[in-house]
Short mmCIF file of C-alpha atoms and ligand atoms in Angstrom, two decimals:
data_model
loop_
_atom_site.label_atom_id
_atom_site.label_comp_id
_atom_site.label_asym_id
_atom_site.label_seq_id
_atom_site.Cartn_x
_atom_site.Cartn_y
_atom_site.Cartn_z
CA MET A 1 -195.59 70.70 -134.25
CA ALA A 2 -197.52 70.15 -131.14
CA LYS A 3 -201.33 70.56 -131.15
CA ALA A 4 -202.68 74.14 -130.99
CA PHE A 5 -203.57 75.35 -127.54
CA LEU A 6 -205.13 78.55 -128.78
CA GLU A 7 -207.55 79.10 -131.67
CA LEU A 8 -209.37 82.00 -132.94
CA ILE A 9 -212.41 80.70 -134.78
CA GLY A 10 -214.38 82.74 -137.34
CA ILE A 11 -213.72 86.01 -135.76
CA ASP A 12 -215.73 89.11 -136.97
CA LYS A 13 -215.24 92.53 -135.95
CA SER A 14 -217.03 95.59 -137.21
CA TYR A 15 -216.67 99.22 -136.23
CA PRO A 16 -219.29 101.84 -137.41
CA GLY A 17 -218.81 101.86 -141.18
CA VAL A 18 -215.67 99.41 -141.14
CA GLN A 19 -215.69 95.79 -141.33
CA ALA A 20 -212.29 95.32 -139.68
CA LEU A 21 -212.16 91.51 -139.53
CA THR A 22 -214.33 88.79 -141.41
CA GLY A 23 -214.34 85.24 -140.47
CA VAL A 24 -210.71 85.15 -139.42
CA SER A 25 -209.37 81.92 -137.96
CA LEU A 26 -205.91 81.41 -136.46
CA SER A 27 -204.36 78.76 -134.37
CA VAL A 28 -201.16 78.82 -132.30
CA ALA A 29 -199.25 75.75 -131.12
CA PRO A 30 -196.78 75.66 -128.20
CA GLY A 31 -193.42 76.91 -129.23
CA GLU A 32 -194.67 78.12 -132.59
CA ILE A 33 -193.71 81.50 -134.06
CA VAL A 34 -196.52 82.68 -136.23
CA GLY A 35 -195.83 85.64 -138.45
CA LEU A 36 -198.94 87.87 -139.05
CA ILE A 37 -198.62 90.13 -142.09
CA GLY A 38 -200.86 92.36 -144.10
CA GLU A 39 -201.08 95.82 -145.49
CA ASN A 40 -202.05 98.87 -143.43
CA GLY A 41 -205.55 98.48 -142.10
CA ALA A 42 -205.67 94.79 -142.92
CA GLY A 43 -206.83 93.99 -139.42
CA LYS A 44 -203.69 92.63 -137.72
CA SER A 45 -203.76 94.83 -134.59
CA THR A 46 -207.51 94.43 -134.27
CA LEU A 47 -207.28 90.63 -134.32
CA MET A 48 -204.50 90.80 -131.65
CA LYS A 49 -206.65 93.11 -129.62
CA VAL A 50 -209.42 90.39 -129.71
CA LEU A 51 -206.82 87.91 -128.40
CA GLY A 52 -205.59 90.21 -125.69
CA GLY A 53 -209.07 90.89 -124.41
CA VAL A 54 -208.88 94.65 -125.39
CA VAL A 55 -211.57 94.34 -128.09
CA SER A 56 -214.65 92.10 -128.06
CA PRO A 57 -215.37 90.39 -131.38
CA SER A 58 -218.86 90.81 -132.99
CA SER A 59 -219.02 87.21 -133.59
CA GLY A 60 -216.79 84.02 -133.60
CA SER A 61 -215.00 82.29 -130.67
CA ILE A 62 -211.73 82.02 -128.89
CA ARG A 63 -210.91 78.44 -127.97
CA LEU A 64 -208.31 78.12 -125.26
CA ASP A 65 -207.31 74.64 -124.14
CA GLY A 66 -210.46 73.13 -125.72
CA GLN A 67 -212.83 75.73 -124.06
CA ASP A 68 -214.68 78.15 -126.15
CA HIS A 69 -215.19 81.75 -125.18
CA ALA A 70 -217.23 84.32 -127.02
CA SER A 71 -214.77 87.07 -125.81
CA LEU A 72 -212.17 87.59 -123.29
CA THR A 73 -211.49 90.18 -120.68
CA VAL A 74 -207.94 91.54 -120.38
CA LYS A 75 -207.69 89.64 -117.01
CA GLU A 76 -208.81 86.41 -118.48
CA ALA A 77 -206.37 86.77 -121.41
CA ILE A 78 -203.35 87.42 -118.96
CA GLY A 79 -204.56 84.49 -116.82
CA ALA A 80 -204.67 82.12 -119.91
CA GLY A 81 -201.02 83.18 -120.56
CA ILE A 82 -201.51 85.65 -123.41
CA ALA A 83 -199.11 88.52 -123.17
CA PHE A 84 -199.04 91.69 -125.22
CA VAL A 85 -195.78 93.57 -125.87
CA HIS A 86 -197.28 96.88 -126.69
CA GLN A 87 -195.97 99.39 -129.14
CA GLU A 88 -196.58 102.12 -126.58
CA LEU A 89 -194.89 100.34 -123.72
CA ASN A 90 -196.76 100.13 -120.41
CA LEU A 91 -193.91 100.77 -117.95
CA PHE A 92 -193.48 103.00 -114.92
CA ASP A 93 -190.59 105.33 -115.47
CA ASN A 94 -190.32 106.24 -111.76
CA LEU A 95 -189.87 102.65 -110.64
CA ASP A 96 -186.93 100.26 -111.02
CA VAL A 97 -186.76 97.41 -113.28
CA ALA A 98 -187.73 94.74 -110.71
CA ALA A 99 -190.64 96.66 -109.43
CA ASN A 100 -192.00 96.96 -112.99
CA VAL A 101 -191.75 93.16 -113.43
CA PHE A 102 -193.81 92.49 -110.40
CA ILE A 103 -195.97 95.44 -110.26
CA GLY A 104 -199.07 94.64 -108.08
CA ARG A 105 -197.39 91.25 -107.09
CA GLU A 106 -194.49 92.44 -105.01
CA PRO A 107 -193.23 90.14 -102.22
CA ARG A 108 -193.97 91.73 -98.78
CA MET A 109 -192.12 91.89 -95.40
CA GLY A 110 -195.31 91.01 -93.46
CA GLY A 111 -195.91 92.57 -90.07
CA PRO A 112 -197.97 95.65 -89.48
CA LEU A 113 -196.32 97.89 -92.25
CA ASN A 114 -196.08 94.98 -94.70
CA LEU A 115 -193.54 96.85 -96.72
CA ILE A 116 -192.30 95.61 -100.11
CA ASN A 117 -189.29 93.28 -99.61
CA ARG A 118 -186.84 94.94 -102.08
CA ARG A 119 -184.17 92.25 -101.77
CA ARG A 120 -186.61 89.36 -102.62
CA LEU A 121 -188.19 91.50 -105.37
CA ARG A 122 -184.90 91.84 -107.07
CA ALA A 123 -183.81 88.39 -106.63
CA ALA A 124 -187.08 87.19 -108.09
CA ALA A 125 -186.78 89.43 -111.06
CA ARG A 126 -183.25 88.35 -112.05
CA PRO A 127 -183.95 84.96 -113.62
CA PHE A 128 -186.65 86.40 -115.91
CA LEU A 129 -184.24 89.21 -116.96
CA GLU A 130 -181.47 86.69 -117.67
CA ARG A 131 -183.77 84.54 -119.77
CA VAL A 132 -184.27 87.37 -122.27
CA GLY A 133 -180.69 88.35 -122.19
CA CYS A 134 -180.99 91.73 -120.38
CA ASP A 135 -177.82 93.64 -119.95
CA PHE A 136 -179.33 95.85 -117.26
CA GLN A 137 -179.98 95.13 -113.51
CA PRO A 138 -183.21 94.76 -111.42
CA GLU A 139 -182.32 97.91 -109.57
CA THR A 140 -181.79 99.96 -112.67
CA SER A 141 -184.38 102.85 -112.99
CA VAL A 142 -186.64 102.33 -116.06
CA ALA A 143 -186.14 105.94 -116.98
CA GLU A 144 -182.60 105.13 -117.97
CA LEU A 145 -183.55 102.38 -120.34
CA SER A 146 -183.45 102.50 -124.07
CA LEU A 147 -186.52 101.65 -126.07
CA ALA A 148 -184.99 98.19 -126.91
CA GLN A 149 -184.30 97.50 -123.18
CA ARG A 150 -187.84 98.53 -122.27
CA GLN A 151 -189.09 95.97 -124.72
CA GLN A 152 -186.86 93.22 -123.17
CA LEU A 153 -188.23 94.23 -119.83
CA GLU A 154 -191.79 93.84 -121.10
CA ILE A 155 -191.01 90.35 -122.33
CA ALA A 156 -189.35 89.46 -119.03
CA LYS A 157 -192.55 90.71 -117.32
CA ALA A 158 -194.61 88.62 -119.57
CA LEU A 159 -192.62 85.48 -118.79
CA SER A 160 -192.93 86.17 -114.97
CA LEU A 161 -196.71 86.14 -115.49
CA GLY A 162 -196.42 82.71 -117.08
CA ALA A 163 -196.95 83.73 -120.66
CA ARG A 164 -197.55 80.94 -123.11
CA VAL A 165 -197.94 83.23 -126.21
CA VAL A 166 -196.31 86.64 -126.60
CA ILE A 167 -197.91 89.02 -129.06
CA MET A 168 -195.51 91.47 -130.68
CA ASP A 169 -197.12 94.12 -132.83
CA GLU A 170 -194.42 95.74 -134.93
CA PRO A 171 -191.79 95.40 -132.14
CA THR A 172 -188.76 96.33 -134.34
CA SER A 173 -190.11 99.43 -135.92
CA SER A 174 -188.01 101.78 -133.79
CA LEU A 175 -185.03 99.47 -133.16
CA THR A 176 -181.57 99.54 -134.66
CA ILE A 177 -180.16 96.71 -136.74
CA SER A 178 -178.24 95.14 -133.81
CA GLU A 179 -181.18 95.61 -131.33
CA THR A 180 -183.36 93.93 -133.90
CA ASN A 181 -181.01 90.99 -134.13
CA ARG A 182 -181.04 90.71 -130.45
CA LEU A 183 -184.79 90.64 -130.33
CA LEU A 184 -184.90 87.93 -133.00
CA ASP A 185 -182.54 85.83 -130.69
CA VAL A 186 -184.85 86.36 -127.78
CA ILE A 187 -187.73 85.18 -129.90
CA ARG A 188 -185.83 81.93 -130.73
CA GLU A 189 -185.18 81.41 -127.16
CA LEU A 190 -188.70 81.85 -126.29
CA LYS A 191 -189.50 79.22 -128.89
CA ALA A 192 -186.93 76.81 -127.49
CA SER A 193 -188.65 77.09 -124.13
CA GLY A 194 -191.94 76.31 -125.53
CA VAL A 195 -193.35 79.86 -125.49
CA SER A 196 -195.27 80.85 -128.69
CA VAL A 197 -194.74 84.19 -130.46
CA ILE A 198 -197.19 85.97 -132.72
CA PHE A 199 -195.10 88.47 -134.72
CA ILE A 200 -196.45 91.41 -136.64
CA SER A 201 -194.05 93.17 -138.90
CA HIS A 202 -193.88 95.07 -142.13
CA ARG A 203 -190.23 94.13 -142.42
CA LEU A 204 -190.61 90.93 -144.30
CA ASN A 205 -186.98 89.81 -144.01
CA GLU A 206 -187.47 89.66 -140.26
CA VAL A 207 -190.61 87.56 -140.62
CA GLU A 208 -188.67 85.38 -143.04
CA GLN A 209 -185.91 85.06 -140.45
CA CYS A 210 -188.02 83.98 -137.55
CA ALA A 211 -191.51 82.57 -138.45
CA ASP A 212 -192.46 78.95 -138.51
CA ARG A 213 -195.55 79.85 -140.36
CA VAL A 214 -196.93 83.06 -141.86
CA VAL A 215 -200.71 84.12 -141.92
CA VAL A 216 -201.66 86.80 -144.33
CA LEU A 217 -204.43 89.14 -143.86
CA ARG A 218 -205.98 91.38 -146.56
CA ASP A 219 -209.02 93.60 -145.99
CA GLY A 220 -209.82 91.83 -142.72
CA ARG A 221 -209.73 88.20 -144.22
CA VAL A 222 -207.17 85.52 -144.04
CA VAL A 223 -206.01 85.21 -147.78
CA GLY A 224 -203.48 82.52 -147.19
CA GLU A 225 -200.99 80.82 -145.07
CA LEU A 226 -197.36 79.75 -145.72
CA ASP A 227 -195.56 76.96 -144.02
CA GLN A 228 -191.97 77.43 -143.23
CA ALA A 229 -190.58 76.00 -146.53
CA SER A 230 -192.69 78.39 -148.56
CA ILE A 231 -192.04 81.69 -146.77
CA ARG A 232 -190.40 83.91 -149.30
CA HIS A 233 -190.34 87.69 -149.61
CA ASP A 234 -191.81 87.76 -153.09
CA VAL A 235 -194.47 85.24 -152.26
CA MET A 236 -195.44 87.28 -149.07
CA ILE A 237 -195.71 90.51 -150.97
CA ARG A 238 -197.85 89.00 -153.68
CA MET A 239 -200.25 87.65 -151.13
CA MET A 240 -200.43 90.83 -149.21
CA ILE A 241 -201.13 93.25 -152.11
CA GLY A 242 -202.48 90.80 -154.67
CA ARG A 243 -199.87 91.77 -157.28
CA ASP A 244 -196.03 91.99 -157.77
CA LEU A 245 -194.12 94.90 -156.64
CA ARG A 246 -192.21 97.10 -159.16
CA GLU A 247 -188.57 98.04 -158.97
CA LEU A 248 -188.01 100.59 -156.24
CA TYR A 249 -185.88 103.11 -158.13
CA THR A 250 -187.33 105.43 -160.67
CA PRO A 251 -184.74 107.79 -162.15
CA PRO A 252 -185.35 111.53 -162.08
CA ALA A 253 -186.88 113.06 -165.20
CA GLU A 254 -183.99 115.47 -165.64
CA PRO A 255 -180.53 115.53 -163.96
CA PRO A 256 -180.65 117.37 -160.70
CA GLY A 257 -180.21 121.10 -160.83
CA ASP A 258 -178.32 123.60 -158.61
CA GLY A 259 -178.27 123.59 -154.88
CA VAL A 260 -181.45 124.91 -153.34
CA LEU A 261 -180.41 124.59 -149.77
CA ASP A 262 -176.79 124.50 -148.56
CA LEU A 263 -175.84 123.69 -145.03
CA VAL A 264 -172.46 125.19 -144.30
CA ALA A 265 -170.54 123.87 -141.28
CA VAL A 266 -173.85 123.45 -139.40
CA ARG A 267 -173.39 122.46 -135.68
CA THR A 268 -176.08 121.08 -133.44
CA SER A 269 -176.22 120.50 -129.65
CA THR A 270 -176.15 116.66 -129.79
CA TYR A 271 -172.69 116.62 -131.43
CA PRO A 272 -171.35 120.16 -130.76
CA GLU A 273 -167.88 119.38 -131.81
CA GLN A 274 -168.94 118.23 -135.27
CA SER A 275 -170.11 120.13 -138.26
CA VAL A 276 -171.98 119.11 -141.32
CA SER A 277 -171.96 120.64 -144.78
CA LEU A 278 -174.42 119.35 -147.32
CA SER A 279 -176.02 120.58 -150.42
CA LEU A 280 -179.55 119.69 -151.35
CA LYS A 281 -180.20 120.03 -154.99
CA ARG A 282 -183.33 120.89 -157.07
CA GLY A 283 -185.07 117.68 -158.23
CA GLU A 284 -182.85 115.26 -156.35
CA ILE A 285 -183.66 112.77 -153.57
CA LEU A 286 -180.73 112.81 -151.31
CA GLY A 287 -180.82 109.90 -148.89
CA LEU A 288 -179.38 110.34 -145.32
CA ALA A 289 -178.24 106.98 -143.85
CA GLY A 290 -176.66 106.02 -140.73
CA LEU A 291 -177.30 104.25 -137.47
CA ILE A 292 -179.97 105.42 -135.05
CA GLY A 293 -178.38 108.10 -132.99
CA ALA A 294 -176.03 109.35 -135.63
CA GLY A 295 -177.57 112.75 -135.47
CA ARG A 296 -179.72 112.71 -138.47
CA THR A 297 -182.99 113.68 -136.82
CA GLU A 298 -181.06 116.45 -134.81
CA LEU A 299 -179.81 117.86 -138.10
CA ALA A 300 -183.39 117.84 -139.55
CA ARG A 301 -184.68 119.61 -136.63
CA ALA A 302 -182.13 122.32 -136.74
CA VAL A 303 -182.80 122.93 -140.40
CA PHE A 304 -186.49 123.05 -139.80
CA GLY A 305 -185.94 125.58 -136.86
CA VAL A 306 -187.05 123.34 -134.02
CA ASP A 307 -183.62 123.29 -132.40
CA ARG A 308 -181.25 126.26 -132.39
CA LEU A 309 -178.06 125.99 -134.58
CA LEU A 310 -174.94 126.20 -132.47
CA GLY A 311 -172.87 127.28 -135.51
CA GLY A 312 -172.66 127.39 -139.26
CA GLY A 313 -175.23 128.68 -141.63
CA ILE A 314 -177.99 127.84 -144.02
CA ILE A 315 -177.99 129.22 -147.59
CA MET A 316 -181.10 128.99 -149.65
CA ASN A 317 -180.91 129.75 -153.50
CA GLY A 318 -177.53 131.56 -152.81
CA ARG A 319 -178.66 133.79 -149.96
CA SER A 320 -177.96 133.17 -146.34
CA ILE A 321 -181.21 132.65 -144.37
CA VAL A 322 -182.06 132.42 -140.59
CA VAL A 323 -184.44 129.70 -139.63
CA ALA A 324 -185.29 130.54 -135.97
CA SER A 325 -188.44 128.58 -135.85
CA PRO A 326 -190.57 126.18 -137.79
CA ARG A 327 -192.68 129.21 -138.77
CA ASP A 328 -189.55 130.70 -140.60
CA ALA A 329 -188.93 127.33 -142.34
CA ILE A 330 -192.44 126.92 -143.51
CA ASP A 331 -192.52 130.52 -144.74
CA ARG A 332 -189.50 129.59 -146.88
CA GLY A 333 -191.07 126.42 -148.25
CA ILE A 334 -188.86 124.09 -145.96
CA TYR A 335 -190.90 121.29 -144.50
CA LEU A 336 -190.19 118.47 -142.19
CA VAL A 337 -192.24 115.31 -142.11
CA PRO A 338 -191.30 114.03 -138.66
CA GLU A 339 -190.70 110.43 -137.74
CA ASP A 340 -192.77 110.22 -134.63
CA ARG A 341 -196.29 110.67 -135.98
CA LYS A 342 -198.07 110.29 -132.57
CA ARG A 343 -196.05 113.01 -130.85
CA THR A 344 -195.25 115.52 -133.42
CA GLY A 345 -197.47 114.80 -136.63
CA LEU A 346 -200.99 114.35 -135.67
CA ILE A 347 -203.88 115.40 -133.52
CA LEU A 348 -205.48 112.05 -132.95
CA GLU A 349 -208.86 113.29 -131.75
CA GLU A 350 -209.28 115.48 -134.78
CA SER A 351 -210.59 114.35 -138.31
CA ILE A 352 -208.42 113.43 -141.24
CA ALA A 353 -209.54 116.60 -142.98
CA SER A 354 -208.62 118.94 -140.22
CA ASN A 355 -205.29 117.18 -139.64
CA ILE A 356 -204.41 117.63 -143.41
CA SER A 357 -205.25 121.22 -143.31
CA LEU A 358 -203.55 122.15 -140.07
CA PRO A 359 -200.38 123.69 -141.52
CA ASP A 360 -202.60 125.61 -143.93
CA LEU A 361 -204.49 126.92 -140.94
CA LEU A 362 -201.11 128.26 -139.56
CA SER A 363 -200.52 130.22 -142.77
CA TYR A 364 -204.06 131.49 -142.94
CA ALA A 365 -204.22 132.29 -139.30
CA LYS A 366 -205.82 135.63 -140.16
CA LEU A 367 -208.89 134.09 -141.62
CA THR A 368 -211.37 133.32 -138.85
CA LEU A 369 -213.42 130.94 -140.91
CA VAL A 370 -211.77 127.98 -142.52
CA SER A 371 -213.55 126.83 -145.63
CA THR A 372 -214.61 123.30 -144.59
CA ARG A 373 -215.57 122.45 -148.05
CA ARG A 374 -212.15 123.32 -149.42
CA GLU A 375 -210.57 121.56 -146.51
CA LYS A 376 -212.68 118.41 -147.36
CA ARG A 377 -211.91 118.38 -151.04
CA ASN A 378 -208.21 118.88 -150.51
CA ALA A 379 -208.06 116.04 -148.02
CA GLU A 380 -210.03 113.72 -150.30
CA LEU A 381 -207.64 114.39 -153.11
CA GLN A 382 -204.59 113.71 -150.96
CA CYS A 383 -206.12 110.67 -149.44
CA LYS A 384 -206.91 109.30 -152.70
CA ALA A 385 -203.46 109.97 -154.10
CA LEU A 386 -201.81 108.10 -151.01
CA GLY A 387 -204.39 105.43 -150.78
CA VAL A 388 -205.39 106.26 -147.19
CA LYS A 389 -207.79 103.43 -146.22
CA THR A 390 -210.82 105.19 -144.73
CA ARG A 391 -214.61 105.59 -145.19
CA ASP A 392 -214.38 109.38 -145.31
CA VAL A 393 -212.15 112.25 -144.32
CA ALA A 394 -214.36 113.14 -141.41
CA THR A 395 -213.00 110.03 -139.60
CA ILE A 396 -211.01 110.71 -136.39
CA VAL A 397 -207.30 110.04 -137.12
CA GLY A 398 -207.06 108.04 -133.89
CA ALA A 399 -209.27 105.35 -135.47
CA LEU A 400 -207.03 104.73 -138.43
CA SER A 401 -204.49 101.92 -138.48
CA GLY A 402 -200.91 102.89 -137.78
CA GLY A 403 -199.69 102.96 -141.30
CA ASN A 404 -202.61 104.97 -142.40
CA GLN A 405 -201.95 107.54 -139.86
CA GLN A 406 -198.50 107.86 -141.40
CA LYS A 407 -200.06 108.61 -144.69
CA VAL A 408 -202.11 111.40 -143.24
CA VAL A 409 -198.99 112.99 -141.98
CA LEU A 410 -197.62 112.82 -145.46
CA ALA A 411 -200.73 114.23 -146.96
CA LYS A 412 -200.71 117.14 -144.48
CA TRP A 413 -197.17 118.39 -145.57
CA LEU A 414 -197.62 117.63 -149.33
CA SER A 415 -200.65 119.92 -149.52
CA MET A 416 -198.28 122.90 -148.88
CA ARG A 417 -196.34 123.36 -152.22
CA PRO A 418 -192.91 122.84 -150.69
CA LYS A 419 -189.39 123.73 -152.03
CA VAL A 420 -187.48 121.59 -149.70
CA VAL A 421 -188.98 118.54 -147.83
CA ILE A 422 -187.16 116.51 -145.27
CA PHE A 423 -188.67 113.05 -144.69
CA ASP A 424 -187.71 111.49 -141.49
CA GLU A 425 -188.23 107.81 -141.62
CA PRO A 426 -191.17 108.28 -144.00
CA THR A 427 -192.25 104.61 -144.28
CA ARG A 428 -191.77 103.42 -140.78
CA GLY A 429 -194.78 101.20 -139.97
CA VAL A 430 -196.05 101.57 -143.66
CA ASP A 431 -196.84 98.46 -145.75
CA VAL A 432 -195.08 97.47 -148.91
CA GLY A 433 -197.84 98.73 -151.21
CA ALA A 434 -198.03 102.06 -149.63
CA LYS A 435 -194.28 102.43 -149.49
CA THR A 436 -194.26 102.21 -153.26
CA GLU A 437 -196.77 105.04 -153.35
CA ILE A 438 -194.77 107.14 -150.99
CA TYR A 439 -191.61 106.74 -153.12
CA LYS A 440 -193.61 107.52 -156.37
CA LEU A 441 -194.80 110.70 -154.51
CA MET A 442 -191.18 111.65 -153.51
CA ARG A 443 -190.15 111.33 -157.13
CA ALA A 444 -193.11 113.21 -158.38
CA LEU A 445 -192.17 116.14 -156.01
CA ALA A 446 -188.50 115.98 -157.01
CA ASP A 447 -189.58 116.13 -160.66
CA LYS A 448 -191.43 119.21 -159.89
CA GLY A 449 -188.14 120.84 -158.64
CA VAL A 450 -188.45 120.10 -154.93
CA ALA A 451 -185.24 119.17 -153.10
CA ILE A 452 -185.71 116.13 -151.09
CA LEU A 453 -183.69 114.80 -148.09
CA MET A 454 -184.86 111.36 -146.93
CA ILE A 455 -183.66 110.20 -143.67
CA SER A 456 -184.00 106.32 -143.45
CA SER A 457 -182.64 103.51 -141.39
CA ASP A 458 -183.99 101.02 -143.85
CA LEU A 459 -180.99 100.11 -145.95
CA GLU A 460 -183.19 98.55 -148.75
CA GLU A 461 -185.09 101.79 -148.84
CA VAL A 462 -182.16 104.30 -149.03
CA ILE A 463 -180.37 102.34 -151.51
CA GLY A 464 -183.51 101.64 -153.58
CA VAL A 465 -184.86 105.20 -153.68
CA SER A 466 -182.10 107.86 -153.38
CA ASP A 467 -180.31 109.45 -156.26
CA ARG A 468 -177.34 110.37 -154.00
CA MET A 469 -176.58 109.43 -150.41
CA ALA A 470 -174.84 110.93 -147.49
CA VAL A 471 -173.98 108.67 -144.55
CA MET A 472 -173.67 109.99 -141.03
CA HIS A 473 -171.68 108.79 -138.16
CA GLU A 474 -171.57 110.30 -134.73
CA GLY A 475 -172.79 113.82 -135.95
CA ALA A 476 -170.62 114.01 -138.96
CA ILE A 477 -170.83 113.06 -142.58
CA ALA A 478 -168.78 110.05 -143.07
CA GLY A 479 -169.20 109.84 -146.80
CA ILE A 480 -171.20 110.79 -149.77
CA LEU A 481 -172.07 108.09 -152.34
CA GLU A 482 -173.04 108.53 -155.86
CA ARG A 483 -175.72 106.07 -157.02
CA ASP A 484 -173.29 103.91 -158.93
CA ARG A 485 -171.37 103.26 -155.67
CA PHE A 486 -174.38 102.31 -153.63
CA SER A 487 -174.18 99.01 -151.76
CA GLU A 488 -175.17 97.74 -148.42
CA GLU A 489 -171.62 97.15 -147.60
CA ALA A 490 -170.47 100.52 -148.48
CA VAL A 491 -173.25 102.24 -146.38
CA MET A 492 -172.64 100.03 -143.36
CA LEU A 493 -168.90 100.65 -143.37
CA LEU A 494 -169.47 104.38 -143.45
CA ALA A 495 -172.30 104.14 -140.87
CA VAL A 496 -170.08 102.54 -138.27
CA GLY A 497 -167.35 105.05 -138.81
CA HIS A 498 -165.00 103.21 -141.18
CA VAL A 499 -163.13 105.88 -143.03
CA THR A 500 -162.90 105.38 -146.85
CA HIS A 501 -160.73 107.35 -149.22
N1 LIG B 601 -211.25 101.95 -132.78
C1 LIG B 601 -211.60 101.89 -134.02
N2 LIG B 601 -212.65 102.50 -134.51
C2 LIG B 601 -212.99 102.42 -135.73
N3 LIG B 601 -212.28 101.75 -136.77
C3 LIG B 601 -211.16 101.04 -136.28
C4 LIG B 601 -210.71 101.16 -134.96
N4 LIG B 601 -209.67 100.38 -134.87
C5 LIG B 601 -209.38 99.92 -136.05
N5 LIG B 601 -210.27 100.47 -136.94
C6 LIG B 601 -210.31 100.05 -138.49
O1 LIG B 601 -210.12 98.65 -138.55
C7 LIG B 601 -209.27 98.39 -139.69
C8 LIG B 601 -208.18 97.52 -139.33
O2 LIG B 601 -207.23 98.23 -138.54
P1 LIG B 601 -206.02 97.62 -137.71
O3 LIG B 601 -205.45 98.64 -136.85
O4 LIG B 601 -206.25 96.30 -137.13
O5 LIG B 601 -204.98 97.39 -138.99
P2 LIG B 601 -203.51 96.85 -139.12
O6 LIG B 601 -203.50 95.58 -139.94
O7 LIG B 601 -202.93 96.73 -137.69
O8 LIG B 601 -202.70 98.05 -139.96
P3 LIG B 601 -201.33 98.69 -139.64
O9 LIG B 601 -200.37 97.84 -140.38
O10 LIG B 601 -201.44 100.00 -140.44
O11 LIG B 601 -201.04 98.82 -138.30
C9 LIG B 601 -208.85 99.76 -140.34
O12 LIG B 601 -209.71 100.02 -141.34
C10 LIG B 601 -209.11 100.69 -139.12
O13 LIG B 601 -209.35 101.98 -139.64
MG1 LIG B 602 -201.38 97.79 -136.55
#
């Protein structure tokens, strides 16, 4: 491997009350793919923000081509060829693809008006789009692109800016399996052309597939590095959490009981011509698998009263019920833990404690005064149970790491004594250690008699955790599998619409 052109040396970063990074060193050589892994709150994103010039380190230095800097500005980072592919992508929806690539650097016509030369702009964008295998055109409007395509566009833009290293912070967390594979191909192409990639992911099999070297962070320190030959799933897990992981599946305490919630020929607006019938049983974890876009989230939203049912009915404990709003659902003990924690789950400016008690506030709306002490005690209990990493529950949710935010969402719904809980992608962006905690929690809930529906695109997870599994394809149930018939192949066949008998 060529010599490193980029080195972070002894980086410290502290926030009030939190030491996010302690003496972290990391080097990157041209064309090298560095996997950066660690549990939620380990400091991965913070370290990358230091590199991207978004955050100034408290001490340490950044060595670029032999020159030391105490910190970088965003402009200096970009100038040095450091590019960030953000989780919240920075694109302009109202512009086309080419304009987004060259925003602020558009070729002009000259003359008194000096208008943008659209033809040259599009021609200039094309080679960068081709390099990352985009299947859309320079003149396509960004509003029409899928998330995966937007990500490709960000990478093309980074290349047009002369990127030498592309930082990807959990780039695959919202991608389908085939989109993920395509991204991994792009990463290999970047490598072949000498561009380096720093790849952060909780999905260790992806890291295993693409990284030349893995750096492991724990509690803000580098706890180890693995060269390519020694990158293995179990080794990475042990380094991240400092122990071995237990088997995913824990069987229920008792066999599942009767149906608590029966969906009878339910129809939603995404797939109006299809209908879904499904029975959620007491004490059972029912996995709902399928490809992204199969209609699982829409089904969950309809059951929770967010979207209107087009047809069919919902039966709870043998009686037909109407769920016209989330309020109705909550009154009956039906909860949805949504997948998009930023948009639907949390108020980032509020404290952990008040986020957790938010649904409580709904049900006690008549009370003018919320008991802050009770709120605090409940929040502390929940945070402890889920292992939310924070100094105290007065911390603003926005200051938590991504995975810890997800745990707060869970804590919020679990403090409500539910009868039915629908988890939509409950462990997206959550580290391996916390995943086990969340699975344990689901099992504990089920053992208390709660019926659980777990929507998950993570095959290892649905297979590992569910007692029974329903697989959706294009708005319909393609098949139901009992645990003894679980296999990746069986799930995938059903998910792509292969009919089995
Ligand atoms: N702006 C901030 N203010 C205060 N604390 C912060 C801030 N940003 C991060 N932290 C803290 O720094 C630590 C490291 O967070 P960071 O976001 O780097 O973790 P991470 O490894 O990216 O985790 P995840 O896998 O959950 O995304 C956490 O304890 C977090 O709460
Ligand atoms: Mg992060």
